[in-house]
Amino acid sequence: MEPGILIITLICGMLVSRIGLPPLIGYLVAGFVLFVFGIDKELPLLQELASLGVTLLLFAIGLKLDIRSLFKAEVWAGSSVHLVLSIVVFVPILKLFGLLGLSQLTSLNLEQLTLIAFALSFSSTVFAVKVLEDKGDVQSLYGRVAIGILIMQDIFAVLFLTISKGDVPSVWAFALLLLPLAKPLIYKAFDRVGHGELLVLFGLVMALVVGAWLFESVGLKPDLGALIIGILLAGHKKSSELAKSLFYFKELFLVAFFLTIGLNGLPTVSDIVLAALLVLLVPLKILLFVYILTRFKLRSRTSMLGSFNLGNFSEFGLIVAAVATYKGWLPPEWLVIIAVALSFSFLLAAPLNATVGNIYQRFQQRLIKLEKRPLHPEDRPIAIGNPRFLILGMGRIGSGAYDELREQFDGEILGIEHKQDIVDLHKAKGRNVVQGDASDTDFWEKLDRAPNLELVLLAMPHHAGNMFAVEQLKKLDYQGKISAIVQYSDDAAALRESGVHSVYNLYEAAGAGFVDHVIYELLQDSEKNAAQVAEPKINAESNS
């Protein structure tokens, strides 16, 4: 690969990061810079890497997806209603732009305007998921709703692509309905691949071969195959570990995706003006999402966070435009226009997502009036009672801490866990656990106060989540003690600086405990051997 591609991409990414914007915007800029310098001979390779990035992204989403979330009204109905309303609202605005003299729109008929509106109605899966991951809000309610809507939009895009190609899927596509029957065999292989490079290879085979290649071979969208296979593996105990193992592959390949957008070509001045005007549709997308989601009884804050996360244009809009221009349904310049509009929408969405909390506080009273009562079951205040001890994260460490405390303080402990199935498991074992994600601002917004709380134990697996919890406890003016579990010494230092009273280094303590156990066993064996040696002597003396 041309060295200039890597150097320019790295420099642009670093410069953009320095001013507080996501690096992906730098990668978009790098694509345009590379085009200016004529470094586009590696485009076929970049296209392959970009395709791999999107495929692995959808596979990773599938690994974390609860399929039941797609059947929730706010997801399937919300996404469908938003798609229809977007087209109804956008088409007259595009027509108005044409009447104002924008040449790219004056000659388009209603069907072409509808196609453009359809392309602009999608939100970026790549951008939205990246923002959610950076915030640690993937498992939050608004994050799950946003991802569900994105997946529904992806399904709409796949249906369009299938219809637009004019290709009917092979009759063998029906055989894919038998994939769930292979689940026990796949899970058995999943169990046996271990935790190293074989796990990564297994993930790539499942995403790119069993998912993408198999679905494409029967006439279906390969990305859809990766998503479905990811969903099939989501129930396995190692699905989260697999997602982490593939994380850097996915991130690296997505860099290529953003580069290819810029490499589509430089726009004219009029194209840039039109693209900037199209970005004015983004606030309308956000307002539509806020109104629709509050109709499904979500809190106005949840609706707003999800809506801002979806407030951008999509890479799938580019794909729709590419197909439309290839088929001759749209003039060729629309691919570049939508690419520039996509870039501008990212530039707008990045600061909007960073300041959404402040924007909500400013308009809170007006937004609350949109809420429908009773609120969504998952969006109501969290009643925690009046515990003395609060454990955030009920994995193995949290569960062990709970059981130790229960020996002396039974009935005064509460555990918080974000996965409902794990909450149900704890309740079946008699533990007092409620569902909530302490790394999500929504959790703290909905949390009832506990005046007698004395100790909070941070037992979440991610350092960022624990640090976030400390910040939220400070905002609540919590005066009790805070203890935390960490894996690395620098994390321990950061937590102590933030005000945590005691920090337990998991690996250091485990090593010390292991040594204590070994010494104890050795001492026991030595005492036992000494006793066995002394016993014959005592017997001999007694016999004499």
Coordinates of C-alpha atoms in Angstrom, one line a residue:
M1 CA 0.0 0.0 0.0
E2 CA 1.2 3.5 -0.8
P3 CA 2.9 4.9 2.4
G4 CA 1.3 8.3 1.9
I5 CA -2.1 6.8 2.5
L6 CA -1.2 5.7 6.0
I7 CA 0.8 8.9 6.8
I8 CA -1.9 11.3 5.7
T9 CA -4.6 9.3 7.4
L10 CA -2.7 9.3 10.7
I11 CA -1.9 13.0 10.6
C12 CA -5.6 14.0 9.8
G13 CA -6.9 11.7 12.5
M14 CA -4.5 13.1 15.1
L15 CA -5.2 16.7 14.2
V16 CA -9.0 16.2 14.4
S17 CA -8.7 14.4 17.7
R18 CA -6.7 17.3 19.1
I19 CA -9.7 19.7 18.6
G20 CA -12.0 17.3 20.3
L21 CA -13.8 15.8 17.3
P22 CA -14.0 12.0 16.5
P23 CA -11.0 10.7 14.5
L24 CA -13.4 9.4 11.8
I25 CA -14.0 13.0 10.7
G26 CA -10.2 13.2 10.2
Y27 CA -10.4 10.0 8.1
L28 CA -13.0 11.6 5.9
V29 CA -10.8 14.7 5.4
A30 CA -7.9 12.4 4.7
G31 CA -9.9 10.8 1.9
F32 CA -10.4 14.2 0.2
V33 CA -6.7 15.1 0.7
L34 CA -5.7 11.8 -0.9
F35 CA -7.9 12.4 -3.9
V36 CA -6.3 15.9 -4.3
F37 CA -2.8 14.3 -4.4
G38 CA -4.0 11.6 -6.8
I39 CA -3.3 8.8 -4.4
D40 CA -6.2 6.6 -5.4
K41 CA -4.5 3.7 -7.2
E42 CA -5.0 1.5 -4.1
L43 CA -8.8 2.2 -4.1
P44 CA -9.8 -1.4 -4.9
L45 CA -7.9 -2.6 -1.8
L46 CA -9.4 0.1 0.3
Q47 CA -12.9 -0.8 -0.9
E48 CA -12.3 -4.4 0.1
L49 CA -11.1 -3.3 3.6
A50 CA -14.0 -0.9 3.9
S51 CA -16.4 -3.7 3.1
L52 CA -14.8 -5.9 5.7
G53 CA -15.1 -3.1 8.2
V54 CA -18.8 -2.7 7.7
T55 CA -19.3 -6.4 7.7
L56 CA -17.5 -6.8 11.0
L57 CA -19.3 -3.9 12.5
L58 CA -22.7 -5.5 11.8
F59 CA -21.3 -8.8 13.1
A60 CA -20.2 -7.1 16.3
I61 CA -23.7 -5.4 16.7
G62 CA -25.3 -8.9 16.3
L63 CA -23.1 -10.3 19.0
K64 CA -24.5 -7.7 21.5
L65 CA -28.0 -7.7 20.2
D66 CA -31.0 -9.1 22.0
I67 CA -33.3 -10.0 19.0
R68 CA -36.3 -9.4 21.2
S69 CA -35.5 -5.7 21.1
L70 CA -36.4 -5.5 17.4
F71 CA -40.0 -6.5 18.3
K72 CA -40.4 -3.6 20.6
A73 CA -42.9 -1.0 19.3
E74 CA -40.5 1.9 19.7
V75 CA -38.0 0.1 17.5
W76 CA -39.9 -1.5 14.6
A77 CA -42.8 1.0 14.6
G78 CA -40.7 4.0 15.5
S79 CA -38.2 3.3 12.6
S80 CA -41.0 2.7 10.1
V81 CA -43.0 5.8 11.0
H82 CA -39.8 7.9 10.9
L83 CA -39.0 6.6 7.5
V84 CA -42.4 7.6 6.1
L85 CA -42.5 11.0 7.8
S86 CA -39.0 11.8 6.6
I87 CA -40.0 11.2 3.0
V88 CA -43.2 13.2 3.5
V89 CA -41.3 16.2 5.0
F90 CA -38.1 16.1 3.0
V91 CA -39.6 15.9 -0.5
P92 CA -41.4 19.3 -0.4
I93 CA -38.2 20.9 1.1
L94 CA -36.1 19.4 -1.8
K95 CA -38.7 20.7 -4.2
L96 CA -38.4 24.1 -2.6
F97 CA -34.6 24.1 -3.0
G98 CA -35.2 23.4 -6.7
L99 CA -37.6 26.3 -7.0
L100 CA -34.9 28.5 -5.4
G101 CA -32.7 27.8 -8.4
L102 CA -30.4 24.9 -7.3
S103 CA -29.8 23.3 -10.7
Q104 CA -29.1 19.8 -9.3
L105 CA -32.8 19.7 -8.2
T106 CA -34.7 21.7 -10.8
S107 CA -34.9 18.9 -13.3
L108 CA -35.8 16.0 -10.9
N109 CA -39.2 14.4 -10.9
L110 CA -41.2 13.3 -7.8
E111 CA -39.8 9.7 -8.0
Q112 CA -36.2 11.0 -8.0
L113 CA -36.9 13.4 -5.1
T114 CA -38.5 10.5 -3.2
L115 CA -35.4 8.4 -3.8
I116 CA -33.1 11.2 -2.4
A117 CA -35.4 11.7 0.6
F118 CA -35.3 7.9 1.2
A119 CA -31.4 8.0 1.1
L120 CA -31.3 10.9 3.5
S121 CA -33.7 9.3 6.0
F122 CA -31.1 6.7 7.1
S123 CA -28.8 7.3 10.1
S124 CA -25.2 6.2 10.2
T125 CA -24.6 2.9 11.9
V126 CA -20.9 3.5 11.9
F127 CA -21.1 6.9 13.5
A128 CA -23.9 6.2 16.0
V129 CA -22.3 3.0 17.3
K130 CA -18.9 4.6 17.6
V131 CA -20.4 7.5 19.6
L132 CA -22.2 5.0 21.9
E133 CA -19.1 2.9 22.4
D134 CA -17.0 6.0 23.2
K135 CA -19.6 7.1 25.8
G136 CA -20.0 3.5 27.1
D137 CA -23.8 3.8 26.5
V138 CA -24.2 0.8 24.1
Q139 CA -26.3 -1.1 26.7
S140 CA -28.3 2.0 27.9
L141 CA -32.0 2.2 27.0
Y142 CA -31.5 5.0 24.5
G143 CA -28.5 3.2 23.1
R144 CA -30.4 -0.1 22.6
V145 CA -33.4 1.8 21.1
A146 CA -31.0 3.7 18.7
I147 CA -29.2 0.5 17.7
G148 CA -32.5 -1.3 17.2
I149 CA -33.7 1.5 14.9
L150 CA -30.4 1.5 13.0
I151 CA -30.8 -2.3 12.4
M152 CA -34.3 -1.8 11.2
Q153 CA -33.0 0.9 8.8
D154 CA -30.3 -1.5 7.6
I155 CA -33.1 -4.1 6.9
F156 CA -35.0 -1.4 4.9
A157 CA -31.8 -0.7 2.9
V158 CA -31.2 -4.4 2.3
L159 CA -34.7 -4.7 1.0
F160 CA -34.2 -1.8 -1.4
L161 CA -30.9 -3.2 -2.6
T162 CA -32.4 -6.6 -3.2
I163 CA -35.4 -5.1 -5.2
S164 CA -33.2 -2.6 -7.1
K165 CA -30.9 -5.3 -8.3
G166 CA -33.8 -7.0 -9.9
D167 CA -32.3 -10.3 -8.7
V168 CA -34.6 -12.8 -7.0
P169 CA -32.7 -14.6 -4.2
S170 CA -32.0 -18.2 -4.9
V171 CA -34.4 -20.8 -3.8
W172 CA -31.6 -22.1 -1.6
A173 CA -32.1 -18.9 0.5
F174 CA -34.9 -20.7 2.3
A175 CA -32.3 -23.2 3.5
L176 CA -30.9 -20.5 5.7
L177 CA -34.0 -20.8 7.9
L178 CA -32.4 -24.0 9.1
L179 CA -29.3 -22.2 10.5
P180 CA -30.7 -22.2 14.1
L181 CA -30.7 -26.0 13.9
A182 CA -26.9 -25.8 13.5
K183 CA -26.6 -23.7 16.7
P184 CA -25.6 -26.6 19.0
L185 CA -22.8 -27.6 16.6
I186 CA -21.6 -24.0 16.3
Y187 CA -21.7 -23.4 20.0
K188 CA -19.7 -26.6 20.6
A189 CA -17.0 -25.3 18.2
F190 CA -17.2 -21.9 20.0
D191 CA -16.5 -23.7 23.3
R192 CA -13.4 -25.4 22.0
V193 CA -11.6 -22.5 20.2
G194 CA -10.2 -21.3 23.5
H195 CA -9.3 -17.6 24.1
G196 CA -6.4 -16.7 21.8
E197 CA -5.9 -16.4 18.1
L198 CA -8.2 -19.3 17.4
L199 CA -11.0 -17.3 18.9
V200 CA -10.3 -14.4 16.5
L201 CA -10.1 -16.8 13.6
F202 CA -13.3 -18.4 14.6
G203 CA -15.0 -15.0 14.7
L204 CA -13.7 -14.1 11.2
V205 CA -14.9 -17.4 9.8
M206 CA -18.3 -16.9 11.3
A207 CA -18.6 -13.3 10.1
L208 CA -17.1 -13.5 6.7
V209 CA -17.7 -17.1 5.6
V210 CA -20.8 -18.5 7.4
G211 CA -22.3 -15.0 7.4
A212 CA -21.3 -12.8 4.5
W213 CA -20.2 -15.4 1.9
L214 CA -23.0 -17.9 2.6
F215 CA -25.7 -15.3 2.3
E216 CA -24.2 -13.7 -0.8
S217 CA -24.0 -17.1 -2.5
V218 CA -27.8 -17.4 -2.3
G219 CA -28.5 -13.9 -3.5
L220 CA -28.8 -12.1 -0.1
K221 CA -26.9 -9.1 1.2
P222 CA -23.6 -10.3 2.8
D223 CA -23.8 -7.7 5.6
L224 CA -27.2 -9.0 6.5
G225 CA -25.6 -12.5 6.9
A226 CA -22.9 -11.2 9.2
L227 CA -25.6 -9.5 11.3
I228 CA -27.7 -12.6 11.6
I229 CA -24.8 -14.9 12.4
G230 CA -23.8 -12.4 15.1
I231 CA -27.3 -12.6 16.6
L232 CA -27.1 -16.4 16.5
L233 CA -23.9 -16.3 18.6
A234 CA -25.2 -13.6 20.9
G235 CA -26.5 -16.1 23.5
H236 CA -23.1 -17.8 24.0
K237 CA -21.2 -17.0 27.2
K238 CA -18.1 -16.0 25.1
S239 CA -19.9 -13.6 22.7
S240 CA -18.7 -10.5 24.6
E241 CA -15.1 -11.9 24.6
L242 CA -15.3 -12.5 20.9
A243 CA -16.6 -8.9 20.3
K244 CA -13.6 -7.6 22.2
S245 CA -11.2 -9.8 20.3
L246 CA -12.4 -8.5 16.9
F247 CA -12.6 -4.8 18.1
Y248 CA -9.3 -3.6 16.6
F249 CA -9.9 -5.5 13.3
K250 CA -13.2 -3.7 13.0
E251 CA -11.8 -0.3 13.9
L252 CA -8.9 -0.6 11.5
F253 CA -11.0 -1.7 8.6
L254 CA -13.6 1.1 9.3
V255 CA -10.8 3.6 8.7
A256 CA -10.7 2.4 5.1
F257 CA -14.5 2.9 4.9
F258 CA -14.2 6.6 5.8
L259 CA -11.3 7.0 3.4
T260 CA -13.3 5.7 0.5
I261 CA -16.0 8.3 1.0
G262 CA -13.5 11.1 0.4
L263 CA -11.9 9.3 -2.5
N264 CA -15.2 9.5 -4.5
G265 CA -14.1 12.8 -5.8
L266 CA -14.1 16.5 -5.1
P267 CA -17.4 18.4 -5.3
T268 CA -18.0 21.6 -7.1
V269 CA -18.9 24.8 -5.2
S270 CA -22.6 24.4 -6.1
D271 CA -22.4 20.8 -4.8
I272 CA -21.0 22.0 -1.5
V273 CA -23.7 24.6 -1.2
L274 CA -26.4 22.0 -1.8
A275 CA -24.8 19.6 0.6
A276 CA -24.7 22.3 3.3
L277 CA -28.4 23.0 2.7
L278 CA -29.2 19.3 3.0
V279 CA -27.6 19.2 6.4
L280 CA -30.4 21.6 7.5
L281 CA -32.6 18.5 7.3
V282 CA -30.7 16.9 10.2
P283 CA -32.4 19.0 12.9
L284 CA -35.7 18.0 11.3
K285 CA -34.7 14.3 11.6
I286 CA -33.9 14.8 15.3
L287 CA -37.2 16.5 16.0
L288 CA -39.1 13.8 14.3
F289 CA -37.3 11.1 16.3
V290 CA -37.9 13.0 19.6
Y291 CA -41.6 13.3 18.8
I292 CA -42.0 9.7 17.7
L293 CA -40.1 8.2 20.6
T294 CA -42.0 10.1 23.2
R295 CA -45.2 8.8 21.6
F296 CA -44.0 5.4 22.6
K297 CA -43.8 6.6 26.3
L298 CA -40.1 7.0 26.5
R299 CA -38.9 9.9 28.7
S300 CA -38.1 13.1 26.9
R301 CA -34.4 12.8 27.9
T302 CA -34.2 9.2 26.6
S303 CA -35.9 10.2 23.4
M304 CA -33.5 13.2 22.9
L305 CA -30.3 11.2 23.6
G306 CA -31.4 8.6 21.1
S307 CA -32.5 11.2 18.5
F308 CA -29.3 13.1 18.7
N309 CA -27.4 9.8 18.3
L310 CA -29.4 9.2 15.1
G311 CA -29.1 12.8 13.9
N312 CA -26.9 12.4 10.9
F313 CA -26.8 10.9 7.4
S314 CA -25.8 7.4 6.6
E315 CA -23.3 5.3 4.7
F316 CA -26.3 3.3 3.6
G317 CA -27.6 6.5 2.0
L318 CA -24.4 6.5 0.0
I319 CA -25.0 2.9 -1.0
V320 CA -28.6 3.8 -2.1
A321 CA -27.2 6.7 -4.1
A322 CA -24.5 4.5 -5.7
V323 CA -27.1 2.0 -6.8
A324 CA -29.5 4.7 -8.0
T325 CA -26.7 6.5 -10.1
Y326 CA -25.5 3.1 -11.5
K327 CA -29.1 2.3 -12.6
G328 CA -29.5 5.8 -14.1
W329 CA -32.3 6.7 -11.6
L330 CA -30.3 9.7 -10.4
P331 CA -27.6 12.0 -12.0
P332 CA -24.0 10.9 -11.2
E333 CA -23.2 14.0 -9.2
W334 CA -25.7 13.0 -6.5
L335 CA -23.3 10.4 -5.2
V336 CA -20.7 13.1 -4.5
I337 CA -23.3 15.5 -3.1
I338 CA -24.6 12.9 -0.6
A339 CA -21.0 12.0 0.3
V340 CA -20.3 15.7 1.2
A341 CA -23.6 16.0 3.0
L342 CA -22.7 12.9 5.0
S343 CA -19.4 14.4 6.0
F344 CA -21.0 17.7 7.0
S345 CA -23.6 15.8 9.0
F346 CA -20.8 14.1 11.0
L347 CA -19.2 17.5 11.6
L348 CA -22.5 18.7 12.9
A349 CA -23.4 15.5 14.9
A350 CA -20.1 15.3 16.8
P351 CA -20.5 18.5 18.8
L352 CA -24.3 18.0 19.1
N353 CA -23.8 14.6 20.8
A354 CA -21.1 16.2 23.0
T355 CA -23.5 18.9 24.2
V356 CA -26.8 17.1 24.2
G357 CA -27.0 17.1 28.0
N358 CA -26.7 20.9 28.1
I359 CA -29.3 21.3 25.3
Y360 CA -31.7 19.0 27.2
Q361 CA -31.3 21.0 30.4
R362 CA -32.1 24.2 28.5
F363 CA -35.3 22.9 27.0
Q364 CA -36.2 20.4 29.7
Q365 CA -39.5 21.9 30.7
R366 CA -40.8 22.0 27.2
L367 CA -39.6 18.5 26.4
I368 CA -41.2 17.0 29.4
K369 CA -44.6 18.2 28.1
L370 CA -44.2 15.7 25.2
E371 CA -44.0 12.7 27.5
K372 CA -46.9 10.2 27.5
R373 CA -48.0 8.6 30.8
P374 CA -47.5 6.0 32.1
L375 CA -43.9 6.0 31.1
H376 CA -42.2 3.0 29.4
P377 CA -41.6 0.2 31.9
E378 CA -37.8 0.4 31.3
D379 CA -37.8 4.2 31.6
R380 CA -39.5 4.6 35.0
P381 CA -37.7 5.7 38.2
I382 CA -35.6 2.9 39.8
A383 CA -36.7 2.1 43.3
I384 CA -33.8 0.9 45.4
G385 CA -35.2 1.0 48.9
N386 CA -32.9 2.1 51.7
P387 CA -29.8 -0.1 51.6
R388 CA -26.5 0.4 53.5
F389 CA -24.4 -1.2 50.9
L390 CA -24.6 -0.8 47.1
I391 CA -22.7 -3.0 44.7
L392 CA -22.5 -1.8 41.1
G393 CA -21.8 -4.8 38.8
M394 CA -22.9 -8.2 39.8
G395 CA -20.4 -10.4 38.0
R396 CA -18.3 -12.9 39.8
I397 CA -16.5 -10.3 42.0
G398 CA -19.7 -8.4 42.8
S399 CA -21.6 -11.6 43.6
G400 CA -18.8 -12.8 45.9
A401 CA -18.7 -9.4 47.7
Y402 CA -22.5 -9.6 48.1
D403 CA -22.4 -13.1 49.6
E404 CA -19.6 -12.0 52.0
L405 CA -21.6 -9.0 53.2
R406 CA -24.7 -11.0 53.5
E407 CA -23.1 -13.1 56.3
Q408 CA -23.4 -10.0 58.5
F409 CA -25.7 -7.5 56.9
D410 CA -28.4 -9.6 55.2
G411 CA -31.3 -7.4 54.0
E412 CA -29.1 -4.2 53.9
I413 CA -27.4 -4.9 50.5
L414 CA -28.5 -4.1 47.0
G415 CA -26.8 -5.2 43.7
I416 CA -27.1 -3.4 40.4
E417 CA -26.7 -5.3 37.2
H418 CA -27.5 -4.2 33.6
K419 CA -28.4 -7.5 32.1
Q420 CA -31.9 -8.6 33.0
D421 CA -31.2 -12.3 32.6
I422 CA -28.4 -12.1 35.1
V423 CA -30.7 -10.1 37.5
D424 CA -33.3 -12.9 37.2
L425 CA -30.6 -15.4 38.1
H426 CA -29.5 -13.5 41.2
K427 CA -33.1 -13.1 42.3
A428 CA -33.6 -16.9 42.0
K429 CA -30.6 -17.3 44.3
G430 CA -32.1 -15.0 46.9
R431 CA -30.0 -11.9 46.2
N432 CA -31.5 -8.4 46.2
V433 CA -30.6 -7.2 42.7
V434 CA -32.3 -4.7 40.4
Q435 CA -31.7 -4.0 36.7
G436 CA -29.7 -0.8 35.8
D437 CA -26.6 0.3 34.0
A438 CA -24.4 2.4 36.3
S439 CA -22.2 3.5 33.3
D440 CA -25.3 5.1 31.8
T441 CA -26.4 8.6 32.8
D442 CA -30.1 7.5 32.5
F443 CA -29.5 5.2 35.5
W444 CA -28.4 8.0 37.7
E445 CA -31.2 10.2 36.5
K446 CA -33.8 7.6 37.4
L447 CA -32.2 6.4 40.6
D448 CA -34.2 7.0 43.8
R449 CA -32.2 8.4 46.8
A450 CA -31.0 6.1 49.6
P451 CA -30.3 8.3 52.7
N452 CA -28.6 5.6 54.8
L453 CA -26.2 4.4 52.1
E454 CA -22.8 3.9 53.7
L455 CA -20.7 2.1 51.1
V456 CA -20.7 1.8 47.3
L457 CA -18.6 -1.0 45.8
L458 CA -17.6 -0.5 42.2
A459 CA -17.3 -4.0 40.7
M460 CA -17.9 -3.2 37.0
P461 CA -15.5 -4.8 34.5
H462 CA -14.6 -1.5 32.7
H463 CA -12.5 1.2 34.3
A464 CA -14.3 3.9 32.4
G465 CA -17.6 2.8 33.9
N466 CA -16.2 2.9 37.4
M467 CA -14.8 6.4 36.9
F468 CA -18.1 7.5 35.5
A469 CA -20.0 6.1 38.5
V470 CA -17.6 8.1 40.8
E471 CA -18.4 11.3 39.0
Q472 CA -22.1 10.6 39.3
L473 CA -21.9 9.9 43.0
K474 CA -20.1 13.2 43.5
K475 CA -22.9 15.0 41.6
L476 CA -25.4 13.4 43.9
D477 CA -23.4 14.7 46.9
Y478 CA -22.9 11.2 48.2
Q479 CA -21.0 11.4 51.5
G480 CA -20.3 7.7 52.2
K481 CA -17.4 5.5 51.3
I482 CA -16.5 4.2 47.9
S483 CA -14.5 1.1 47.1
A484 CA -13.5 -0.2 43.7
I485 CA -12.1 -3.3 41.8
V486 CA -9.4 -2.6 39.2
Q487 CA -7.2 -4.7 36.9
Y488 CA -4.3 -2.3 36.4
S489 CA -2.2 -0.2 38.7
D490 CA -2.7 3.0 36.7
D491 CA -6.5 2.6 37.0
A492 CA -6.1 2.3 40.7
A493 CA -4.2 5.6 40.8
A494 CA -6.9 7.3 38.8
L495 CA -9.6 6.1 41.0
R496 CA -7.8 7.2 44.2
E497 CA -7.3 10.6 42.7
S498 CA -11.0 10.8 41.9
G499 CA -11.9 10.3 45.6
V500 CA -12.3 6.5 45.9
H501 CA -11.4 5.5 49.5
S502 CA -10.1 1.9 48.9
V503 CA -9.0 0.2 45.7
Y504 CA -8.7 -3.6 45.3
N505 CA -6.3 -4.7 42.5
L506 CA -7.7 -7.9 41.2
Y507 CA -4.6 -9.4 39.8
E508 CA -2.2 -8.3 42.6
A509 CA -4.6 -9.6 45.3
A510 CA -5.2 -12.8 43.4
G511 CA -1.5 -13.4 43.2
A512 CA -1.1 -12.6 46.9
G513 CA -4.0 -14.9 47.7
F514 CA -2.5 -17.7 45.6
V515 CA 0.8 -17.4 47.4
D516 CA -0.9 -17.5 50.8
H517 CA -2.8 -20.6 49.7
V518 CA 0.3 -22.3 48.5
I519 CA 2.2 -21.5 51.6
Y520 CA -0.7 -22.7 53.7
E521 CA -0.8 -26.0 51.8
L522 CA 3.0 -26.4 52.1
L523 CA 2.9 -25.8 55.8
Q524 CA 0.1 -28.2 56.2
D525 CA 2.0 -30.8 54.2
S526 CA 5.2 -30.2 56.3
E527 CA 3.3 -30.5 59.6
K528 CA 1.6 -33.6 58.3
N529 CA 5.0 -35.1 57.3
A530 CA 6.5 -34.1 60.6
A531 CA 3.7 -35.8 62.4
Q532 CA 4.1 -39.0 60.4
V533 CA 7.8 -39.1 61.2
A534 CA 7.3 -38.4 64.9
E535 CA 4.5 -41.0 65.2
P536 CA 6.8 -44.1 64.8
K537 CA 9.3 -42.6 67.2
I538 CA 6.6 -42.2 69.8
N539 CA 5.4 -45.7 69.2
A540 CA 8.9 -47.1 69.5
E541 CA 9.5 -45.2 72.8
S542 CA 6.2 -46.4 74.2
N543 CA 6.9 -50.0 73.2
S544 CA 10.3 -49.9 74.9

